[in-house]
């Protein structure tokens, strides 16, 4: 078997929702682990990335994430694949006919959303402002900056895929379009993958909605990555989800400070202009 298509990023740009909508399609089998990170494993492990996820570092482990049904397309959604240098080339070598899906979100919103996710998980206590100003003394401060700022600079990342894959094998999805018209975007993906558009996914279910721990104690305990790994190892996924519901509550998403937004517009301005040239598309809405 070969994996046929890859949702490579960007993080916090709707990839989880798209992954779940594709799971429902009878002509598709998605990896049982949403983000195997197989092709980025060495880079992630070498950096000492702080998420501590289950490693899929051999081809046997990777292929075991698929039941290997007949007459289906195999897909996965590792959002780290867009950022790391080696991945586009490695995927091309693995499957020259692979199709690539890239979801792009306003880099300012994406960066802040990524920070809020890490804060919610108890992985960071520094302010977003301290991280982007490089004032944090945290041992992972450089990685936080990478995850929020460098990951949000899309041009070089996208150029790598354009260097290795034909344009017709890459689908770019605007996060705002996805949110505004989920059904239309999902059908666009079906067409790109050459699967039936007659099937209708349950797009009413929302994924990765904003939640916060119910108290500081839960946030502190949840910050220990090894405890979360034990939880997912010992209990089936449906039970893990039920436990998370008990520990977290829906909450109002914090707003980005006006001064910080202005600063981020300056940080991302040059890259956005380069992206417009590469994709021949107007992204000025991101910095207006």
Coordinates of C-alpha atoms in Angstrom, one line a residue:
X1 CA 0.0 0.0 0.0
X2 CA 1.0 3.6 -0.4
X3 CA -0.6 6.6 1.3
X4 CA -2.3 8.6 -1.5
X5 CA -2.8 12.0 -0.1
X6 CA -1.5 14.2 2.7
X7 CA -3.0 17.1 4.6
X8 CA 0.3 18.8 5.4
X9 CA -0.8 21.9 7.3
X10 CA -0.9 24.5 8.4
X11 CA -1.6 23.8 12.1
X12 CA -4.7 25.5 13.6
X13 CA -6.1 26.0 10.1
X14 CA -9.0 23.5 10.0
X15 CA -7.1 20.4 9.3
X16 CA -8.7 18.4 12.2
X17 CA -12.2 19.1 10.9
X18 CA -11.2 18.1 7.3
X19 CA -9.6 14.9 8.6
X20 CA -12.8 13.9 10.3
X21 CA -15.0 14.8 7.4
X22 CA -12.8 12.6 5.1
X23 CA -13.0 9.7 7.6
X24 CA -16.7 9.5 6.9
X25 CA -16.3 9.1 3.1
X26 CA -16.6 5.4 2.1
X27 CA -13.9 5.8 -0.5
X28 CA -11.3 7.1 1.9
X29 CA -9.4 5.6 4.8
X30 CA -7.6 8.0 7.0
X31 CA -4.8 7.0 9.4
X32 CA -6.0 5.8 12.8
X33 CA -3.6 8.4 14.4
X34 CA -4.5 11.8 13.0
X35 CA -1.0 13.1 13.0
X36 CA 1.5 10.2 12.5
X37 CA 4.4 12.7 11.7
X38 CA 6.2 9.8 10.1
X39 CA 8.0 11.9 7.5
X40 CA 8.9 14.6 10.1
X41 CA 9.7 12.3 13.0
X42 CA 13.5 12.7 12.9
X43 CA 13.3 16.5 12.7
X44 CA 10.7 16.7 15.5
X45 CA 12.6 14.3 17.7
X46 CA 15.9 16.0 17.0
X47 CA 14.5 19.3 18.1
X48 CA 13.1 17.9 21.3
X49 CA 9.6 19.1 20.5
X50 CA 7.6 19.5 23.6
X51 CA 4.3 17.7 22.6
X52 CA 5.6 14.2 23.4
X53 CA 3.3 12.4 21.0
X54 CA 3.4 8.7 20.2
X55 CA 6.3 8.2 17.7
X56 CA 5.6 6.6 14.4
X57 CA 9.2 6.2 13.2
X58 CA 9.2 3.0 11.1
X59 CA 7.4 2.1 7.9
X60 CA 5.8 -0.9 9.7
X61 CA 4.3 1.4 12.4
X62 CA 3.2 3.8 9.7
X63 CA 1.4 1.2 7.6
X64 CA -0.2 -0.3 10.7
X65 CA -2.2 2.9 11.1
X66 CA -4.3 1.7 8.1
X67 CA -6.5 -1.4 7.9
X68 CA -5.7 -1.7 4.2
X69 CA -9.1 -2.0 2.8
X70 CA -9.5 -2.5 -0.9
X71 CA -10.5 0.2 -3.4
X72 CA -10.0 3.2 -1.1
X73 CA -7.7 6.1 -1.0
X74 CA -5.4 6.3 2.0
X75 CA -4.8 9.7 3.6
X76 CA -3.3 11.3 6.7
X77 CA -3.0 14.7 8.3
X78 CA 0.3 15.5 9.8
X79 CA 0.5 19.3 10.1
X80 CA 4.2 19.3 10.8
X81 CA 4.9 18.3 7.2
X82 CA 4.5 21.8 5.9
X83 CA 7.2 23.3 8.1
X84 CA 10.1 20.8 8.0
X85 CA 12.6 21.0 5.2
X86 CA 12.9 17.3 4.3
X87 CA 9.3 16.3 4.1
X88 CA 8.2 17.4 0.7
X89 CA 11.1 15.6 -1.0
X90 CA 10.6 12.5 1.2
X91 CA 6.9 12.3 0.4
X92 CA 7.7 12.6 -3.3
X93 CA 10.2 9.8 -3.1
X94 CA 7.7 7.7 -1.1
X95 CA 4.8 8.3 -3.5
X96 CA 5.6 10.3 -6.7
X97 CA 1.8 10.5 -7.4
X98 CA 0.8 11.8 -4.0
X99 CA -1.7 14.6 -3.6
X100 CA -1.1 17.4 -1.2
X101 CA -3.7 19.5 0.7
X102 CA -2.5 22.8 2.2
X103 CA -4.8 24.8 4.4
X104 CA -3.8 28.4 5.0
X105 CA -5.1 30.7 7.7
X106 CA -4.4 34.4 8.5
X107 CA -0.9 34.0 10.1
X108 CA -1.7 36.4 12.9
X109 CA -4.8 34.4 13.9
X110 CA -3.0 31.1 13.4
X111 CA -0.1 32.1 15.6
X112 CA -2.3 33.3 18.4
X113 CA -4.5 30.2 18.1
X114 CA -1.5 27.9 18.4
X115 CA -0.3 29.8 21.5
X116 CA -3.8 29.4 23.1
X117 CA -3.7 25.6 22.4
X118 CA -0.3 25.3 24.2
X119 CA -1.5 27.5 27.0
X120 CA -4.7 25.4 27.4
X121 CA -2.6 22.3 27.6
X122 CA -0.4 23.8 30.3
X123 CA 2.7 23.7 28.1
X124 CA 3.3 27.4 28.5
X125 CA 2.6 30.1 31.1
X126 CA 4.5 33.0 29.5
X127 CA 2.4 35.7 27.7
X128 CA 2.1 35.5 24.0
X129 CA 3.8 39.0 23.9
X130 CA 6.8 37.7 25.8
X131 CA 7.3 34.8 23.3
X132 CA 7.1 36.9 20.2
X133 CA 9.4 39.6 21.7
X134 CA 11.8 36.8 22.6
X135 CA 11.8 37.8 26.3
X136 CA 10.8 34.4 27.7
X137 CA 13.3 32.5 29.8
X138 CA 11.5 29.2 29.3
X139 CA 13.7 26.3 28.1
X140 CA 11.4 25.8 25.1
X141 CA 11.1 29.6 24.3
X142 CA 12.9 29.0 20.9
X143 CA 10.4 26.3 20.0
X144 CA 7.4 28.3 21.1
X145 CA 8.7 31.1 18.8
X146 CA 9.1 28.6 16.0
X147 CA 5.6 27.2 16.4
X148 CA 3.8 30.5 16.6
X149 CA 5.9 32.8 14.3
X150 CA 8.1 30.7 11.9
X151 CA 5.4 28.2 11.2
X152 CA 3.1 31.1 10.2
X153 CA 5.6 32.2 7.5
X154 CA 4.2 30.1 4.7
X155 CA 6.1 31.1 1.5
X156 CA 9.3 29.0 1.8
X157 CA 7.3 26.1 3.1
X158 CA 4.9 26.1 0.2
X159 CA 7.7 26.7 -2.3
X160 CA 9.3 23.4 -1.3
X161 CA 6.1 21.5 -2.3
X162 CA 5.9 23.4 -5.5
X163 CA 9.4 22.4 -6.2
X164 CA 8.6 18.7 -5.9
X165 CA 4.9 18.4 -6.9
X166 CA 2.9 19.5 -10.0
X167 CA 0.5 22.3 -9.2
X168 CA -2.4 20.1 -10.2
X169 CA -1.5 17.8 -7.4
X170 CA -1.6 20.5 -4.7
X171 CA -4.9 21.9 -3.3
X172 CA -4.7 25.2 -1.4
X173 CA -7.7 25.9 0.9
X174 CA -8.3 29.2 2.5
X175 CA -9.4 28.7 6.1
X176 CA -11.9 31.6 5.9
X177 CA -13.5 30.0 2.9
X178 CA -13.6 26.7 4.7
X179 CA -15.4 28.2 7.7
X180 CA -17.8 30.2 5.6
X181 CA -18.8 27.4 3.3
X182 CA -17.7 24.0 4.7
X183 CA -19.9 21.9 2.3
X184 CA -18.5 23.6 -0.8
X185 CA -14.9 23.2 0.4
X186 CA -15.4 19.6 1.3
X187 CA -16.8 19.0 -2.2
X188 CA -13.8 20.7 -3.6
X189 CA -11.6 18.3 -1.7
X190 CA -13.6 15.3 -3.0
X191 CA -13.2 16.6 -6.6
X192 CA -9.5 17.0 -6.1
X193 CA -9.2 13.4 -4.8
X194 CA -11.5 12.1 -7.6
X195 CA -13.9 10.6 -5.2
X196 CA -17.7 10.8 -5.2
X197 CA -19.3 14.2 -4.4
X198 CA -22.7 12.5 -3.9
X199 CA -21.6 11.5 -0.4
X200 CA -22.4 14.1 2.3
X201 CA -20.3 14.3 5.4
X202 CA -21.8 15.4 8.8
X203 CA -20.4 18.9 8.7
X204 CA -22.5 20.0 11.7
X205 CA -20.0 18.5 14.1
X206 CA -17.4 21.0 15.2
X207 CA -13.9 19.9 16.0
X208 CA -11.2 21.7 18.1
X209 CA -13.6 24.2 19.5
X210 CA -12.0 26.4 22.2
X211 CA -12.0 25.0 25.7
X212 CA -10.1 25.6 28.9
X213 CA -9.3 23.4 31.9
X214 CA -12.0 23.8 34.6
X215 CA -9.4 24.9 37.1
X216 CA -5.7 25.6 37.6
X217 CA -5.1 22.2 39.2
X218 CA -6.4 20.4 36.1
X219 CA -4.2 22.6 33.9
X220 CA -1.2 21.9 36.0
X221 CA -1.7 18.1 36.0
X222 CA -2.5 18.1 32.2
X223 CA 0.8 19.9 31.5
X224 CA 2.7 16.6 32.2
X225 CA 2.9 15.1 28.8
X226 CA 3.7 11.6 30.1
X227 CA 0.4 11.6 32.1
X228 CA -1.5 12.3 28.9
X229 CA 0.4 9.6 27.1
X230 CA -0.5 7.1 29.8
X231 CA -4.2 8.2 29.6
X232 CA -4.3 7.5 25.8
X233 CA -2.4 4.3 26.2
X234 CA -4.6 2.8 28.9
X235 CA -8.0 3.8 27.7
X236 CA -9.9 3.6 24.4
X237 CA -10.3 6.9 22.5
X238 CA -14.0 7.3 23.3
X239 CA -13.2 7.1 27.0
X240 CA -10.3 9.5 26.7
X241 CA -12.7 12.0 25.0
X242 CA -15.2 11.6 27.8
X243 CA -12.5 12.3 30.4
X244 CA -11.5 15.4 28.5
X245 CA -15.1 16.6 28.6
X246 CA -15.1 16.3 32.3
X247 CA -11.8 18.2 32.7
X248 CA -12.4 21.0 30.2
X249 CA -15.1 23.5 29.6
X250 CA -16.2 25.6 26.7
X251 CA -14.9 29.1 27.2
X252 CA -14.8 32.5 25.5
X253 CA -11.7 32.7 23.3
X254 CA -9.3 35.5 24.5
X255 CA -8.8 38.4 22.1
X256 CA -5.4 39.4 20.7
X257 CA -4.2 42.8 22.0
X258 CA -4.4 45.5 19.4
X259 CA -0.8 46.5 19.9
X260 CA 0.3 42.8 19.4
X261 CA -1.8 42.6 16.2
X262 CA 0.0 45.6 14.8
X263 CA 3.4 44.1 15.7
X264 CA 2.5 40.8 14.0
X265 CA 1.4 42.6 10.8
X266 CA 4.9 44.1 10.6
X267 CA 6.5 40.7 11.3
X268 CA 4.4 38.9 8.6
X269 CA 4.1 41.6 6.0
X270 CA 7.1 40.7 3.8
X271 CA 6.2 37.0 3.8
X272 CA 2.6 37.6 2.9
X273 CA 3.7 39.7 -0.1
X274 CA 6.1 36.9 -1.2
X275 CA 3.2 34.4 -0.8
X276 CA 1.0 36.5 -3.1
X277 CA 3.7 36.4 -5.8
X278 CA 4.1 32.6 -5.4
X279 CA 0.4 31.8 -5.4
X280 CA -0.8 34.7 -7.6
X281 CA -3.4 35.4 -5.0
X282 CA -4.3 38.5 -3.0
X283 CA -3.8 38.0 0.8
X284 CA -3.8 41.7 1.7
X285 CA -6.9 41.0 3.9
X286 CA -4.5 39.4 6.4
X287 CA -2.7 42.6 7.2
X288 CA -5.4 45.3 6.6

